[in-house]
CSV table of N, CA and C in Angstrom, one decimal:
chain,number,residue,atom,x,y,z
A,1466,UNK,N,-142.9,20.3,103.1
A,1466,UNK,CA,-142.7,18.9,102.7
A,1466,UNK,C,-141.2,18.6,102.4
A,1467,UNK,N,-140.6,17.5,102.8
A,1467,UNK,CA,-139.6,17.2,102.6
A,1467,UNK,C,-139.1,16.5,101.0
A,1468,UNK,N,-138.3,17.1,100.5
A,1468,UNK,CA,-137.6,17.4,98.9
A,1468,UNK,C,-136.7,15.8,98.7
A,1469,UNK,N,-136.0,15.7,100.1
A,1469,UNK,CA,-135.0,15.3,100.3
A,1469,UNK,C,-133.8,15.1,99.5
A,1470,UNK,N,-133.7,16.2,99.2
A,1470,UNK,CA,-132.6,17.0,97.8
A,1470,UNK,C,-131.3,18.0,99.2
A,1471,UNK,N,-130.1,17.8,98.6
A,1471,UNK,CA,-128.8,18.5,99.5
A,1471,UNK,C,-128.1,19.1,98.8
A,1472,UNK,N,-127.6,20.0,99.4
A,1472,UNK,CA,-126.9,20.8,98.5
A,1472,UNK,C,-125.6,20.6,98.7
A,1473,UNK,N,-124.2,20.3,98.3
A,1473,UNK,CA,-122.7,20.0,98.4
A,1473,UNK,C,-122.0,21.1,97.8
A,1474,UNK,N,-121.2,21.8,98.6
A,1474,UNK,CA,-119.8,22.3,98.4
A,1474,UNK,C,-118.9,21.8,97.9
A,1475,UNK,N,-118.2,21.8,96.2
A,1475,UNK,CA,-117.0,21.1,96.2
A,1475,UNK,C,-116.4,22.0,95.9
A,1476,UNK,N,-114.9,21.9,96.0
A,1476,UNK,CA,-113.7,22.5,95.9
A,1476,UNK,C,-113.3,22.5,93.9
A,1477,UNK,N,-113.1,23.6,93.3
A,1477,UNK,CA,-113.1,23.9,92.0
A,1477,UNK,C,-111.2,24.3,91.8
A,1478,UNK,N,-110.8,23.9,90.9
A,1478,UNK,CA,-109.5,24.3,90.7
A,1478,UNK,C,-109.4,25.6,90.3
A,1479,UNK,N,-110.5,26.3,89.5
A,1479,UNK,CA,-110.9,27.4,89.6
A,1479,UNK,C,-111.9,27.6,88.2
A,1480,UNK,N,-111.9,28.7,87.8
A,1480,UNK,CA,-113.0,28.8,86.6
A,1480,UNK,C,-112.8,29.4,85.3
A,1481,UNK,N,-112.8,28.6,84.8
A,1481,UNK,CA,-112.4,28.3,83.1
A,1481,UNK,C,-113.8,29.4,82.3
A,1482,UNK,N,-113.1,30.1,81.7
A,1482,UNK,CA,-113.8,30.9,80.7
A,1482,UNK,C,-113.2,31.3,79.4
A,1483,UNK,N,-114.7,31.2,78.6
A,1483,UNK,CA,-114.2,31.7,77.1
A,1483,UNK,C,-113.7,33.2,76.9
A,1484,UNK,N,-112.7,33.2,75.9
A,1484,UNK,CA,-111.9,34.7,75.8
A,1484,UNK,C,-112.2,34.9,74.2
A,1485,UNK,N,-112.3,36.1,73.6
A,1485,UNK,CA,-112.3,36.1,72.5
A,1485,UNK,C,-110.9,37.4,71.8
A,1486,UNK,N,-109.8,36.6,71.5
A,1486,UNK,CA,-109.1,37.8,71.3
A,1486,UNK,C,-108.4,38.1,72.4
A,1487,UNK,N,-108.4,37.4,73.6
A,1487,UNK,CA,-107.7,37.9,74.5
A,1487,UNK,C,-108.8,38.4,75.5
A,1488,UNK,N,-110.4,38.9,75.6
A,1488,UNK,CA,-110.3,39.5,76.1
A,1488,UNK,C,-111.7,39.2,76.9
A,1489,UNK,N,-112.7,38.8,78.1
A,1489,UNK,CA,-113.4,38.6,78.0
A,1489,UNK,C,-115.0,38.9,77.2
A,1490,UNK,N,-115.8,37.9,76.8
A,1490,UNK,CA,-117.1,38.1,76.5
A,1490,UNK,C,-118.1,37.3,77.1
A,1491,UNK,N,-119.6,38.2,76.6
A,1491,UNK,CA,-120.4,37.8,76.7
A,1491,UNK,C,-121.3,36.9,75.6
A,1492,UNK,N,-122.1,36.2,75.7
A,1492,UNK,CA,-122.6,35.3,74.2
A,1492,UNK,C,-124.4,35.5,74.8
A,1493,UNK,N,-124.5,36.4,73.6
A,1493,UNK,CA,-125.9,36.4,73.6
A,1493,UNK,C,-126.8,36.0,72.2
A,1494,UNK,N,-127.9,34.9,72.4
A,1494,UNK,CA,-128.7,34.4,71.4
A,1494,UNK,C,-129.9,35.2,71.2
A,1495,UNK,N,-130.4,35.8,70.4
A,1495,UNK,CA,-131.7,36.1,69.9
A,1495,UNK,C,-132.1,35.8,69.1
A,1496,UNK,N,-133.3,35.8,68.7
A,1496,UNK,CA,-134.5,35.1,67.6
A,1496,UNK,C,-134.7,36.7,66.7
A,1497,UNK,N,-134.2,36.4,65.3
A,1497,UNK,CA,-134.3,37.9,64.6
A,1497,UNK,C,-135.9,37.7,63.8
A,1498,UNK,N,-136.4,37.4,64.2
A,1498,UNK,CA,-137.8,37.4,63.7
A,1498,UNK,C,-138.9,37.7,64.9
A,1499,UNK,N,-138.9,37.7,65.8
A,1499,UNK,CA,-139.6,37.8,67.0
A,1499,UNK,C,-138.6,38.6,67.9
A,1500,UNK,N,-139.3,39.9,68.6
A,1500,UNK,CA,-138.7,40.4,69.9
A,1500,UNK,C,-138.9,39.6,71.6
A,1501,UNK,N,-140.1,38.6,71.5
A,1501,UNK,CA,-140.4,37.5,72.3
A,1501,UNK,C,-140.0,36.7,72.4
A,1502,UNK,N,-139.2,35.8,73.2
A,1502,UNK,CA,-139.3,36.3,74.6
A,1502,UNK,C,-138.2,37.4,75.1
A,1503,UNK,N,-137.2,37.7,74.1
A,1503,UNK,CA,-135.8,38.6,74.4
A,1503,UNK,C,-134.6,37.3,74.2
A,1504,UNK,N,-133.6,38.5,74.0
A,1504,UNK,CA,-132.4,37.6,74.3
A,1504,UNK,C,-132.2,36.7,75.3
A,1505,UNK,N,-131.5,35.6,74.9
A,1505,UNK,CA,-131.1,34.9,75.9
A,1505,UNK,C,-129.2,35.0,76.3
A,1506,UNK,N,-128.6,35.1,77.4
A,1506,UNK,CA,-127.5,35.0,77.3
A,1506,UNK,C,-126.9,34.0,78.2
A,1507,UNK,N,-126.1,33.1,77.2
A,1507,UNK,CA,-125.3,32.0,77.4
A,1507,UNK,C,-124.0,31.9,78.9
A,1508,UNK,N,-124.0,31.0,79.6
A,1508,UNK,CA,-122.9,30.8,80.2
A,1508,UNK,C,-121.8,30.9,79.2
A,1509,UNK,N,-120.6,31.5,80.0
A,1509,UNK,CA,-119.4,31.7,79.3
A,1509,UNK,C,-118.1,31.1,80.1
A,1510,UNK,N,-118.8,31.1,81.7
A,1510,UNK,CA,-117.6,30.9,82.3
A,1510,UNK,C,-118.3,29.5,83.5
A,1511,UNK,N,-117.0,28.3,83.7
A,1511,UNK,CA,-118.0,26.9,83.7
A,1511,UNK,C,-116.5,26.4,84.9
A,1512,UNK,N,-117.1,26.1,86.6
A,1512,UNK,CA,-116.1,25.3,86.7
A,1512,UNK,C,-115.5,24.0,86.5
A,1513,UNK,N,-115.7,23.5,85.2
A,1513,UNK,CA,-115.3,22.0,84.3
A,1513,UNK,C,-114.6,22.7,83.5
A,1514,UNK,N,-114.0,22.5,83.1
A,1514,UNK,CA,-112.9,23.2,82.1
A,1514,UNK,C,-113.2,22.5,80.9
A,1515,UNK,N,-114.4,21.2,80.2
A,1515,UNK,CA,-114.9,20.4,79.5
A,1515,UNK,C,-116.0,21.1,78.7
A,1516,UNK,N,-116.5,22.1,79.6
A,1516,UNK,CA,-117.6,22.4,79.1
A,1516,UNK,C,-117.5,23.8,78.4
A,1517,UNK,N,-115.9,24.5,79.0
A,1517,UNK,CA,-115.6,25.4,78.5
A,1517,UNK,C,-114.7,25.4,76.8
A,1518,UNK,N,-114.1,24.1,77.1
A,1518,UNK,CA,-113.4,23.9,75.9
A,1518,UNK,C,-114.3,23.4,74.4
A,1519,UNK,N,-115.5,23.0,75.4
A,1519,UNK,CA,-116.5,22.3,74.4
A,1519,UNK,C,-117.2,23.6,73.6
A,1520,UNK,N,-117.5,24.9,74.6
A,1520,UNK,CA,-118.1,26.0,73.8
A,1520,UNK,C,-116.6,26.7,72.7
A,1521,UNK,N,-116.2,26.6,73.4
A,1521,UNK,CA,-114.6,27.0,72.2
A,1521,UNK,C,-114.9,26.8,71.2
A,1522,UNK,N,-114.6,25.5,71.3
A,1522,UNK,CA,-114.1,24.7,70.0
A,1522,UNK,C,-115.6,25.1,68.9
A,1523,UNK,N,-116.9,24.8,69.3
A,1523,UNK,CA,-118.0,25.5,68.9
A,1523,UNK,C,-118.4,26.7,68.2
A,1524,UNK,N,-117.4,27.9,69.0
A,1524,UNK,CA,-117.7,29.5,68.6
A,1524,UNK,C,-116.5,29.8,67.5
A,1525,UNK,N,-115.4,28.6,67.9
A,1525,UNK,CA,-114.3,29.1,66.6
A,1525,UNK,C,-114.7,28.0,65.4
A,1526,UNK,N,-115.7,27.1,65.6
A,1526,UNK,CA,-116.3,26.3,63.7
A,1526,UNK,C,-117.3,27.3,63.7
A,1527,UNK,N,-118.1,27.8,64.5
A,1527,UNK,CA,-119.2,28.8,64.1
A,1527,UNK,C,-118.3,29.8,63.0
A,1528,UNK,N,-117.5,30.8,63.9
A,1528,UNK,CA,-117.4,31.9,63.1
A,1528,UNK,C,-115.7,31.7,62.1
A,1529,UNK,N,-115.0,30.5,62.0
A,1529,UNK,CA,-114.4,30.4,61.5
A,1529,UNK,C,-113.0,30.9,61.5
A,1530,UNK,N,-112.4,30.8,63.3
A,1530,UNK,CA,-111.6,31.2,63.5
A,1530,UNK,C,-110.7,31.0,64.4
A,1531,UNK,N,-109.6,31.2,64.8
A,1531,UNK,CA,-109.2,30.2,65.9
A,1531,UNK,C,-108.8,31.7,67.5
A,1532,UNK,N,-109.6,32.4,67.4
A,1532,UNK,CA,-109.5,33.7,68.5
A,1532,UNK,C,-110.1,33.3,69.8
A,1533,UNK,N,-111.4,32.4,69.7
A,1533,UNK,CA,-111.7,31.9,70.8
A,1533,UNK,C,-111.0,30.8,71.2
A,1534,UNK,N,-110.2,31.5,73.0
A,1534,UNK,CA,-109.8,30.6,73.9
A,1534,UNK,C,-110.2,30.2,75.1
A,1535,UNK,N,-109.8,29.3,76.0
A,1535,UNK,CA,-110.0,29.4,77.2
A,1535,UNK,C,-109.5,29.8,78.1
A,1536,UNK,N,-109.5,30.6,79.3
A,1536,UNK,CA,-108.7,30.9,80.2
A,1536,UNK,C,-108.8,30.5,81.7
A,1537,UNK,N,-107.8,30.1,82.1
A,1537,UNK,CA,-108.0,29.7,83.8
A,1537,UNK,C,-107.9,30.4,84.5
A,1538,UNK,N,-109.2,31.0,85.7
A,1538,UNK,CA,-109.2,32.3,86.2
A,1538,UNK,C,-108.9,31.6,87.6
A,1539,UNK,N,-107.7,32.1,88.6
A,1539,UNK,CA,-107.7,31.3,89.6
A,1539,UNK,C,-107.7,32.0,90.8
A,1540,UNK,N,-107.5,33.6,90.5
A,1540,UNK,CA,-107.9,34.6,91.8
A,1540,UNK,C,-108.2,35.3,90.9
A,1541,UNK,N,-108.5,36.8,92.2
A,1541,UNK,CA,-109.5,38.0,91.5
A,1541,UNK,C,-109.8,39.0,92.8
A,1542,UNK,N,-109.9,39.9,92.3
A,1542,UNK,CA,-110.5,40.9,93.3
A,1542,UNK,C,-111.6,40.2,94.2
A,1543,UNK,N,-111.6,40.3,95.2
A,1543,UNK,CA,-113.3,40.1,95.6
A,1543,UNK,C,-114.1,41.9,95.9
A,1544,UNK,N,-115.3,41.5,95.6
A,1544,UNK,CA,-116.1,43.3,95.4
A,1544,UNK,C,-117.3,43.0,96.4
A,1545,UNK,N,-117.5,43.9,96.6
A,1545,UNK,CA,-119.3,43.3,97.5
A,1545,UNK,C,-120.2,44.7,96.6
A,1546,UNK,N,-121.8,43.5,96.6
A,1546,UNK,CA,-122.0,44.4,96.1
A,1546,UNK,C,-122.6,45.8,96.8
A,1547,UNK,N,-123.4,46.8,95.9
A,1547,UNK,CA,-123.3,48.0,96.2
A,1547,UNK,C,-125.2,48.5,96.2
């Protein structure tokens, strides 16, 4: 059946991610009363640089600090995987 849904390529200036300390992380949520359904773990890295500044600003009132940054990742190794 037809969806009639498309998919678009756009061009990203590159990809903004949260640093903690300088140093990449991951952000994982769990429920400490239940081991169901498991952790969940959060996007960290966003190509809007809005949505990355918006978790920032979030993780440093959460924990009360100003270590979380953003960083603009604009090359990188490429790896294949294995």
């Amino acid at each position: 059946p037809k969806t009639y849904k498309s998919e678009e390529v756009l061009d990203a200036t590159g990809i903004y991610a949260v640093f903690h300390d300088g140093k990449p992380i991951n952000l994982r949520t769990l429920n400490s009363l239940v081991s169901y359904p498991g952790p969940k773990y959060r996007k960290v890295s966003f190509s809007n640089p809005g949505h990355a500044f918006n978790l920032c600003t979030k993780l440093n009132n959460m924990f009360k600090t100003d270590k979380f940054t953003v960083v603009l990742l604009v090359s990188g190794q490429q790896i294949d995987e294995k």
